[in-house]
PDB file of C-alpha atoms in Angstrom:
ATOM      1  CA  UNK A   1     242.465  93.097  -4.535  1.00 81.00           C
ATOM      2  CA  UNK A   2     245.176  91.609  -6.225  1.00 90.00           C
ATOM      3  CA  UNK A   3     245.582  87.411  -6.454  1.00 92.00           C
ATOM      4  CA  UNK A   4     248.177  85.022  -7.615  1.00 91.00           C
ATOM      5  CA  UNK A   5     248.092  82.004  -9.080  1.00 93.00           C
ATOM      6  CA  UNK A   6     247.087  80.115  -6.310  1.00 94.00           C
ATOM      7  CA  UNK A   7     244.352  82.628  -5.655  1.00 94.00           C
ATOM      8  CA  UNK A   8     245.713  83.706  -2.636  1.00 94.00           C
ATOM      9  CA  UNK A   9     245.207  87.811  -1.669  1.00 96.00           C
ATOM     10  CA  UNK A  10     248.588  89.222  -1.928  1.00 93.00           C
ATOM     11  CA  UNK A  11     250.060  93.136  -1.582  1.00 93.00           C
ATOM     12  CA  UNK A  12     250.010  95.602  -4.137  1.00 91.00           C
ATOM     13  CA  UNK A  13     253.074  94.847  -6.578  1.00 91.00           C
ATOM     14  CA  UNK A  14     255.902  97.568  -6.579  1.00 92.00           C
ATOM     15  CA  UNK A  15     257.641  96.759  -9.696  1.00 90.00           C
ATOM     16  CA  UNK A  16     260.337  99.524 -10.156  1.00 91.00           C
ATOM     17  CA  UNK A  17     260.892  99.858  -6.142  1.00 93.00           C
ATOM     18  CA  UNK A  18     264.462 100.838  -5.483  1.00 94.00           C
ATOM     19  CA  UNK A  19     265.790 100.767  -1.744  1.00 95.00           C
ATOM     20  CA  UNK A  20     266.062 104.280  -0.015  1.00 96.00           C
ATOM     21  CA  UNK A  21     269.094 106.581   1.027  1.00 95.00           C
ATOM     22  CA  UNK A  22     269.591 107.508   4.932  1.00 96.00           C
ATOM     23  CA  UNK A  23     269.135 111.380   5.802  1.00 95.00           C
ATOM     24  CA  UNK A  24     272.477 113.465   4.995  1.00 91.00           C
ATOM     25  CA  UNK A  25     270.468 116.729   4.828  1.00 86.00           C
ATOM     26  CA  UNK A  26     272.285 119.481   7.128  1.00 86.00           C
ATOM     27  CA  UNK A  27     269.715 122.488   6.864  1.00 93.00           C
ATOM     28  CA  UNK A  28     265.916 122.858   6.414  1.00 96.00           C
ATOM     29  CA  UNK A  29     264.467 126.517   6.301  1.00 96.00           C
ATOM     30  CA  UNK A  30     260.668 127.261   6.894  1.00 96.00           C
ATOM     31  CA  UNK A  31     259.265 130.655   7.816  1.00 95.00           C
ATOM     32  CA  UNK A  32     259.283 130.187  11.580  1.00 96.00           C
ATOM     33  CA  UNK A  33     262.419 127.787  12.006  1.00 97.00           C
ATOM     34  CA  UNK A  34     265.365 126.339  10.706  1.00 98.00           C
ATOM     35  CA  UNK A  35     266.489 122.429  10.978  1.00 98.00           C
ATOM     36  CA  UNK A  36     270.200 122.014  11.098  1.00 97.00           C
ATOM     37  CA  UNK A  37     272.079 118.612  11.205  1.00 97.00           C
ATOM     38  CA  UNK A  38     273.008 119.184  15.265  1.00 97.00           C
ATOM     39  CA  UNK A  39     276.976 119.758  15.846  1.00 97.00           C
ATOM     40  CA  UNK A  40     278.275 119.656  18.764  1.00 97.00           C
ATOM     41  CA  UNK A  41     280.824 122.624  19.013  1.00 95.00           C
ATOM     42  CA  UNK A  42     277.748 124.889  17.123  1.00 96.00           C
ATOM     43  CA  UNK A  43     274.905 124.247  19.774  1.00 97.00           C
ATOM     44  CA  UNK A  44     276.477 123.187  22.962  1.00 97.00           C
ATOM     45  CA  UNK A  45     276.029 126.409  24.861  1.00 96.00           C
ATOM     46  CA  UNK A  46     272.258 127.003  23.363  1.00 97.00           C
ATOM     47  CA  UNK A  47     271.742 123.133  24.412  1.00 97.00           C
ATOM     48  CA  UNK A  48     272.711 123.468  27.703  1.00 97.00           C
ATOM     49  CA  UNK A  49     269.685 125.913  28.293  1.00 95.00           C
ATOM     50  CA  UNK A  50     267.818 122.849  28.283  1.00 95.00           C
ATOM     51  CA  UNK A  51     269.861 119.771  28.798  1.00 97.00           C
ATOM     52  CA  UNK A  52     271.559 120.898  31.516  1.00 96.00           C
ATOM     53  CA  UNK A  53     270.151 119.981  34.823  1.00 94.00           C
ATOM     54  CA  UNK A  54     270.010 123.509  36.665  1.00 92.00           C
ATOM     55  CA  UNK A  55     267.847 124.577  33.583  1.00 93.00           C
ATOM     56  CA  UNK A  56     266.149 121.527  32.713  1.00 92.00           C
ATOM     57  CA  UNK A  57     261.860 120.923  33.175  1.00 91.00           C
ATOM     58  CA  UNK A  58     262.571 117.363  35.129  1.00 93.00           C
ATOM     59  CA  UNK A  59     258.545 116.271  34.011  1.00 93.00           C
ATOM     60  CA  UNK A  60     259.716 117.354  30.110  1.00 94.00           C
ATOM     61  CA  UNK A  61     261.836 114.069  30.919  1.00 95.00           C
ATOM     62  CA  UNK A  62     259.844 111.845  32.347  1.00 96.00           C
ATOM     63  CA  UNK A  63     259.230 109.662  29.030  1.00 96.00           C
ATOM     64  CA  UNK A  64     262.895 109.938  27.762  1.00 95.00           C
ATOM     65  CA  UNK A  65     265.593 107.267  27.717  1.00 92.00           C
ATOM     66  CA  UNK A  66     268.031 109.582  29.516  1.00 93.00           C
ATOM     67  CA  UNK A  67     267.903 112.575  31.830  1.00 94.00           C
ATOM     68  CA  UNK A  68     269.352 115.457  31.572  1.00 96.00           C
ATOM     69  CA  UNK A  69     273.468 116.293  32.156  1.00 96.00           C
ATOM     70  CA  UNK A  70     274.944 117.515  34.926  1.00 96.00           C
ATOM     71  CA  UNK A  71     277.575 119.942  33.098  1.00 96.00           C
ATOM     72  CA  UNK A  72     278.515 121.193  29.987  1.00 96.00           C
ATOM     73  CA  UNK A  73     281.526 118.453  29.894  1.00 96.00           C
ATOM     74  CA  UNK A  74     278.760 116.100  29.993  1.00 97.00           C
ATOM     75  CA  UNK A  75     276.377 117.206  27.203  1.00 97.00           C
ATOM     76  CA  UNK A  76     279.784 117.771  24.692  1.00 97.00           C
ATOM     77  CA  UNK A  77     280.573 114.404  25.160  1.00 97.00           C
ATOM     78  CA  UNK A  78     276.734 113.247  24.596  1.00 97.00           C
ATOM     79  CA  UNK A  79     276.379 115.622  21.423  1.00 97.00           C
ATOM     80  CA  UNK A  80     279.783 114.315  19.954  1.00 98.00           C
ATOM     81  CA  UNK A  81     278.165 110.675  20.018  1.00 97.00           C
ATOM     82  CA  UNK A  82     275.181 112.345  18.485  1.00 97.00           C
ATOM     83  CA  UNK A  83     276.453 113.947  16.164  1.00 97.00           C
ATOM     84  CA  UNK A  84     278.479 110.985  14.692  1.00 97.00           C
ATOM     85  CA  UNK A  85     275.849 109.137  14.153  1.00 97.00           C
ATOM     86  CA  UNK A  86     273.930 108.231  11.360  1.00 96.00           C
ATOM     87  CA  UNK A  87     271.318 106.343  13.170  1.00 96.00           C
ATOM     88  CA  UNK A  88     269.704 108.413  14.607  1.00 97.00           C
ATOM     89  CA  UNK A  89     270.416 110.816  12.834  1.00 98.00           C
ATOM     90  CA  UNK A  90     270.155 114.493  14.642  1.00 98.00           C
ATOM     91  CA  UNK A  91     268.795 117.788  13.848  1.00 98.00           C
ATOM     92  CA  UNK A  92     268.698 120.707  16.293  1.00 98.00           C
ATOM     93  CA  UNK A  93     265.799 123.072  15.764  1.00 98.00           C
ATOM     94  CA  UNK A  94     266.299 127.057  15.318  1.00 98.00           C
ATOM     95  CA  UNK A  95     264.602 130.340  16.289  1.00 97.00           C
ATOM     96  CA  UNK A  96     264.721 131.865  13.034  1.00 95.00           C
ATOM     97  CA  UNK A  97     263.987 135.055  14.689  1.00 94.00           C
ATOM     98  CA  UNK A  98     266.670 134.613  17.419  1.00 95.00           C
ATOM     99  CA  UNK A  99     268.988 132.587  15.631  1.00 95.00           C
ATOM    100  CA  UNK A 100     269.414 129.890  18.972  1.00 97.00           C
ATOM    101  CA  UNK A 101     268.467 126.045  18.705  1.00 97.00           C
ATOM    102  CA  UNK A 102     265.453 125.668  21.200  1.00 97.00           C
ATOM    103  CA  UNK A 103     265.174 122.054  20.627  1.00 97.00           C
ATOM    104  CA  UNK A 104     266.194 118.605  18.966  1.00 97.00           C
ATOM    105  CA  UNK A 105     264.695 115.569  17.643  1.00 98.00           C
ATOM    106  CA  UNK A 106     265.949 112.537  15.413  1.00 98.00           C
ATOM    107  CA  UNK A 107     265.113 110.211  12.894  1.00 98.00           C
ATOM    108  CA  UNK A 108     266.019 107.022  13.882  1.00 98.00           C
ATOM    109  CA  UNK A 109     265.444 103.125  13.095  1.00 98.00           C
ATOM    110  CA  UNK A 110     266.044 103.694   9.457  1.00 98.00           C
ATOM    111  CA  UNK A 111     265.443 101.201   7.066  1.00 98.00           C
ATOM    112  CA  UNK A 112     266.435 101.979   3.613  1.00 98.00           C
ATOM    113  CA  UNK A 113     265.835  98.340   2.186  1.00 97.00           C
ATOM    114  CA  UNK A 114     261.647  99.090   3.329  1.00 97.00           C
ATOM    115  CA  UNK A 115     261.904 102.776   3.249  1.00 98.00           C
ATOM    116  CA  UNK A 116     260.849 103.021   6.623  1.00 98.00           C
ATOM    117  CA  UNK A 117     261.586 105.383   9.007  1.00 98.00           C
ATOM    118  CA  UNK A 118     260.901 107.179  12.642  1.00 98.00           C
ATOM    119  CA  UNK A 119     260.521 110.321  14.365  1.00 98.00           C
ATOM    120  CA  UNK A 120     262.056 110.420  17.987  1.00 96.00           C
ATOM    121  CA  UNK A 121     263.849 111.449  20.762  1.00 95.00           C
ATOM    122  CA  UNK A 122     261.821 114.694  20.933  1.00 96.00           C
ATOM    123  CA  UNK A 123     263.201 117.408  23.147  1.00 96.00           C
ATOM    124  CA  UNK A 124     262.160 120.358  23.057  1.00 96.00           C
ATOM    125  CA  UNK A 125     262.355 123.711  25.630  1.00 96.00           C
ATOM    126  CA  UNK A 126     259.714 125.520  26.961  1.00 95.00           C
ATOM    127  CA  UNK A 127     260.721 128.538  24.287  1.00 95.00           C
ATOM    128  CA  UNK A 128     259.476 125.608  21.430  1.00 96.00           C
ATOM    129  CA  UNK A 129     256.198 124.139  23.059  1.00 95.00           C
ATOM    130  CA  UNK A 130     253.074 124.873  21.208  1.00 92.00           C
ATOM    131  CA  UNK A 131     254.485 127.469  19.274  1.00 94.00           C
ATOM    132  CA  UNK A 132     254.227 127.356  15.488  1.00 95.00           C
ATOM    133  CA  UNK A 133     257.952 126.474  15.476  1.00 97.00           C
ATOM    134  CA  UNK A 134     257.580 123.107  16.949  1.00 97.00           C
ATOM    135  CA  UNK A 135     254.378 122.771  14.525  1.00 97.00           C
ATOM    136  CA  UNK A 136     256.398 123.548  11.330  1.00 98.00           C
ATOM    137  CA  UNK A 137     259.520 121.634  12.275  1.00 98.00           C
ATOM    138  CA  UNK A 138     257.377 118.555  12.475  1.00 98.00           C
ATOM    139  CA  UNK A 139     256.357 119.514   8.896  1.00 98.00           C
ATOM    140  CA  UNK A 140     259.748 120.127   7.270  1.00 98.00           C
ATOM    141  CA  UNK A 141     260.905 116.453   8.995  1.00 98.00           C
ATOM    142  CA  UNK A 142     258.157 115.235   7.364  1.00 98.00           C
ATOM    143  CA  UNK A 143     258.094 116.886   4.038  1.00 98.00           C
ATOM    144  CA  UNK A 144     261.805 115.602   3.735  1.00 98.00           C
ATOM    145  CA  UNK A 145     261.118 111.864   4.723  1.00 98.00           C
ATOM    146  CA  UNK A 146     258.202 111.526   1.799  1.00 98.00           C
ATOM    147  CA  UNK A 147     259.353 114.699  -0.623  1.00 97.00           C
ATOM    148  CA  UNK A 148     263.392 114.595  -0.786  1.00 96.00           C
ATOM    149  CA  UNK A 149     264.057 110.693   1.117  1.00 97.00           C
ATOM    150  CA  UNK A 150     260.648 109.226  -0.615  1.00 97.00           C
ATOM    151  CA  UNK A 151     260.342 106.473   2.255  1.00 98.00           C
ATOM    152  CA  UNK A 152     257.147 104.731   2.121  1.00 97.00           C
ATOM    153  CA  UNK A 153     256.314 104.849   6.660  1.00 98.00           C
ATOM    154  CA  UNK A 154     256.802 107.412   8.579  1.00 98.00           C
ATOM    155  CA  UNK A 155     256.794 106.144  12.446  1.00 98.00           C
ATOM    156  CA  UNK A 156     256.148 107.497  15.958  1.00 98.00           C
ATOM    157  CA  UNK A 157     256.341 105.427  18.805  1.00 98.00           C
ATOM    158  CA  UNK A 158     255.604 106.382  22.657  1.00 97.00           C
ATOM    159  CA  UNK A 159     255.411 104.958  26.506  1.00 98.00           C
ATOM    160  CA  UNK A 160     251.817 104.246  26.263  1.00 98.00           C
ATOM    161  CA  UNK A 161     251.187 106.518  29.088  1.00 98.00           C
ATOM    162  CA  UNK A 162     252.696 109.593  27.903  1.00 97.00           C
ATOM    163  CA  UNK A 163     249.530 110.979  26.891  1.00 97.00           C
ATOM    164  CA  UNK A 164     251.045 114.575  25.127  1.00 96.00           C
ATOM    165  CA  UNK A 165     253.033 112.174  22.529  1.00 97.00           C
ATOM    166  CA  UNK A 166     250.340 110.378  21.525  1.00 97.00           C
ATOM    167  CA  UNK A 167     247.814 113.537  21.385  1.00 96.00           C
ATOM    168  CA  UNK A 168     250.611 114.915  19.467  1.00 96.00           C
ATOM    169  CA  UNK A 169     251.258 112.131  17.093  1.00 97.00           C
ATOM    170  CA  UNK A 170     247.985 112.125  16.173  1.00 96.00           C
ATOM    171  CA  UNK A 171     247.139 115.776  15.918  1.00 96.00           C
ATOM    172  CA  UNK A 172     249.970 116.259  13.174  1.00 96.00           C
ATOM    173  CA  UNK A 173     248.433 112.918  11.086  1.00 96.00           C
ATOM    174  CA  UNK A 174     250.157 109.982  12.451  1.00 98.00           C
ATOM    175  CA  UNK A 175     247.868 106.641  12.879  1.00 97.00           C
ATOM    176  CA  UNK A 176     247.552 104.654  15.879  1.00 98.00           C
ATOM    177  CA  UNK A 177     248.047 101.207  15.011  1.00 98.00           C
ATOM    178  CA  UNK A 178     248.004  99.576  18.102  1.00 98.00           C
ATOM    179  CA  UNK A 179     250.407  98.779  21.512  1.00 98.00           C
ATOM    180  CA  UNK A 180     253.223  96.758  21.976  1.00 98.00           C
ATOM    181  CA  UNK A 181     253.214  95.275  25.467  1.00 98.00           C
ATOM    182  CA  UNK A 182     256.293  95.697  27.708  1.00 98.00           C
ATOM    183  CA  UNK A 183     258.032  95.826  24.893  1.00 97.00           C
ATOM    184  CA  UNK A 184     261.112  97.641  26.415  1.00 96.00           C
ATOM    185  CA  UNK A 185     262.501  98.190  30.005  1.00 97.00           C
ATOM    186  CA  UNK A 186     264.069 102.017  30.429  1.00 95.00           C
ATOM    187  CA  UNK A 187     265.079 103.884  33.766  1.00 95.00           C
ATOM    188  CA  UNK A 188     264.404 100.800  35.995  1.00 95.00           C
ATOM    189  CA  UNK A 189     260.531 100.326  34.358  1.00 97.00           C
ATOM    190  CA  UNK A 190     258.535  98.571  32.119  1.00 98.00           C
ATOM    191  CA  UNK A 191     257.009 100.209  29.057  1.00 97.00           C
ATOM    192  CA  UNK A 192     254.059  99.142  26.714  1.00 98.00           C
ATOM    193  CA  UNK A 193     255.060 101.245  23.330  1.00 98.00           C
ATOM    194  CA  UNK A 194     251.900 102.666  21.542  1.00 98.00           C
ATOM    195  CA  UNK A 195     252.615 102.545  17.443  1.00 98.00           C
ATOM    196  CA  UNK A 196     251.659 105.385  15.272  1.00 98.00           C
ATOM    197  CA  UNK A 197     252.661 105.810  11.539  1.00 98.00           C
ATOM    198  CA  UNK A 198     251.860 108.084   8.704  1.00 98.00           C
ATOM    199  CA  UNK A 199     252.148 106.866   4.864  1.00 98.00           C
ATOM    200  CA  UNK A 200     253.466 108.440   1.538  1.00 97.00           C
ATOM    201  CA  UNK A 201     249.439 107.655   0.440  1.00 96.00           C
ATOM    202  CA  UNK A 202     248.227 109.892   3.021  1.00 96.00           C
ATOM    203  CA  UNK A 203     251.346 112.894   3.169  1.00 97.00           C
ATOM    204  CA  UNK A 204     249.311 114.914   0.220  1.00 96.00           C
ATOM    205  CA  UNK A 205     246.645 115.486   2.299  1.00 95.00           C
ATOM    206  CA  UNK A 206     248.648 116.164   5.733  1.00 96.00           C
ATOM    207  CA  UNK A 207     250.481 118.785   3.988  1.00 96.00           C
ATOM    208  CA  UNK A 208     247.699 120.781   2.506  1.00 96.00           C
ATOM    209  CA  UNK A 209     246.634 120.693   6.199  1.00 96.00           C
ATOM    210  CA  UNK A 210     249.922 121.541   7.736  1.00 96.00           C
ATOM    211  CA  UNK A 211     250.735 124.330   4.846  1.00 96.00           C
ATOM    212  CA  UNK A 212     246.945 126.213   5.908  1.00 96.00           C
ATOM    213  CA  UNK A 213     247.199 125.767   9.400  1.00 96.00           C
ATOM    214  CA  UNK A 214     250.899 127.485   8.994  1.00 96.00           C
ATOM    215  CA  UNK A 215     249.654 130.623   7.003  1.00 95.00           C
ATOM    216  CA  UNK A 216     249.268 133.982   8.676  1.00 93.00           C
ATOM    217  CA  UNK A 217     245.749 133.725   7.360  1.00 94.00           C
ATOM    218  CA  UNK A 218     245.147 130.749   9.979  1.00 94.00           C
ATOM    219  CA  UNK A 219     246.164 133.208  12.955  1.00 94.00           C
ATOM    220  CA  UNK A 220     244.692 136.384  14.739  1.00 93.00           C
ATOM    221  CA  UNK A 221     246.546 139.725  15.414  1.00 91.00           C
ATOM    222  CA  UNK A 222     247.454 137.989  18.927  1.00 89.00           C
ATOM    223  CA  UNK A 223     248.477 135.283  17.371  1.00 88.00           C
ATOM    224  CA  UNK A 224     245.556 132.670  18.361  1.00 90.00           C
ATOM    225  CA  UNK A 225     244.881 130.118  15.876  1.00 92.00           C
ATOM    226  CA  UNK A 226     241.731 130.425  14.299  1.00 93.00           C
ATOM    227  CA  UNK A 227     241.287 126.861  12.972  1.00 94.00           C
ATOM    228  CA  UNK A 228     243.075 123.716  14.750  1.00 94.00           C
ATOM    229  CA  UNK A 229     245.588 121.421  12.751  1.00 94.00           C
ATOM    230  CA  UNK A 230     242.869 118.513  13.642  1.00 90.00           C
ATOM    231  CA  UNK A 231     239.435 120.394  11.872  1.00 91.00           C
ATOM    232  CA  UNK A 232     241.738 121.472   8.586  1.00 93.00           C
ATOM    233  CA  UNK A 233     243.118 117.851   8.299  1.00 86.00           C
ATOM    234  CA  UNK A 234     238.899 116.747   8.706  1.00 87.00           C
ATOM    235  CA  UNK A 235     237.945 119.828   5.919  1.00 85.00           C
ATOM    236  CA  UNK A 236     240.087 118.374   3.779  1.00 81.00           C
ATOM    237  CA  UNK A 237     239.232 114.838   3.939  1.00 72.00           C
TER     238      UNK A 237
END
């Protein structure tokens, strides 16, 4: 514990602390996946197999701030905002093996001055769920928020009822810290926001976890997993 001169407990001291840069990356490659800064003219028509409302899983949407687009005219025009942006900031996810984007997420609420930062607006299609893909996308966000952007937090926030995002969160190492009571109103309802975050002190351990549970070693002929993301990260604690 450190004191000061009144005695008082006060936070660790971070004397050569510099603020931190937002994400200008435009392409992560793993094994399974690729993470590309989205565009809209690139990835509209590979979008639309899952934004677009005839194609769309309406419960996949339940939990997001917007629902999915009637027509292609609809989604250009939302993935030219998107696109622009810097916060969020986008990234479309790839089937290496197919070469089409099968989902997107963002990071989002950056703060460079605190080098803090969060994960969100997940969406991803039913050819991404539970597949290693969505598993190692979630580790090459990561590894580029502590490795390459060095922030310090690494957040994930969820409606406090959306019980996949928070068995998610915590299954790839985020912390629950605690809930926010109706702390925002979206799609005509109230939301309590459960807080999870991961930090640069615990990322060494998450990605020796993350990097075994990815190896072919970790998975059968069939392709079952023979040990969870959840009993590596405990081995290894």
């Amino acid at each position: 514990m450190t004191y000061n001169e009144f005695q008082q407990p006060i936070g660790e001291s971070l004397p050569d602390y510099k603020e931190g840069q937002f994400p200008k990356i435009q392409r992560l490659e793993g094994k399974y996946c690729i993470l590309e800064h989205l565009s809209a003219e690139k990835h509209l028509s590979d979008l639309y197999y899952f934004y677009g409302k005839p194609y769309a899983e309406l419960k996949d949407w339940t939990y997001l701030s917007f629902s999915p687009v009637a027509n292609k005219e609809e989604l250009l025009a939302l993935l030219m905002k998107q696109e622009a942006s810097t916060d969020p900031y986008y990234f479309v996810i790839i089937d290496k093996k197919e070469g089409k984007a099968i989902g997107t997420f963002a990071l989002m609420r950056i703060d460079p001055k605190n080098r803090v930062i969060e994960v969100g607006t997940v969406i991803f299609s039913k050819a991404l769920q539970r597949t290693r893909m969505a598993t190692e996308a979630q580790y090459l966000l990561a590894k580029y928020v502590f490795e390459t952007l060095r922030y310090r937090r690494y957040e994930w926030k969820c409606d406090a009822l959306n019980a996949p995002s928070r068995y998610a969160a915590q299954r790839l190492g985020f912390i629950y810290e605690g809930t926010f009571r109706q702390a925002i109103v979206y799609k005509g309802r109230t939301r309590d926001t459960a807080w999870f975050s991961m930090i640069d002190k615990e990322w060494k351990g998450n990605r020796q976890a993350f990097e075994q549970w990815l190896s072919e070693d970790n998975f059968t002929i069939d392709g079952f997993q023979k040990h969870s993301l959840s009993e590596l990260k405990r081995n290894l604690s």
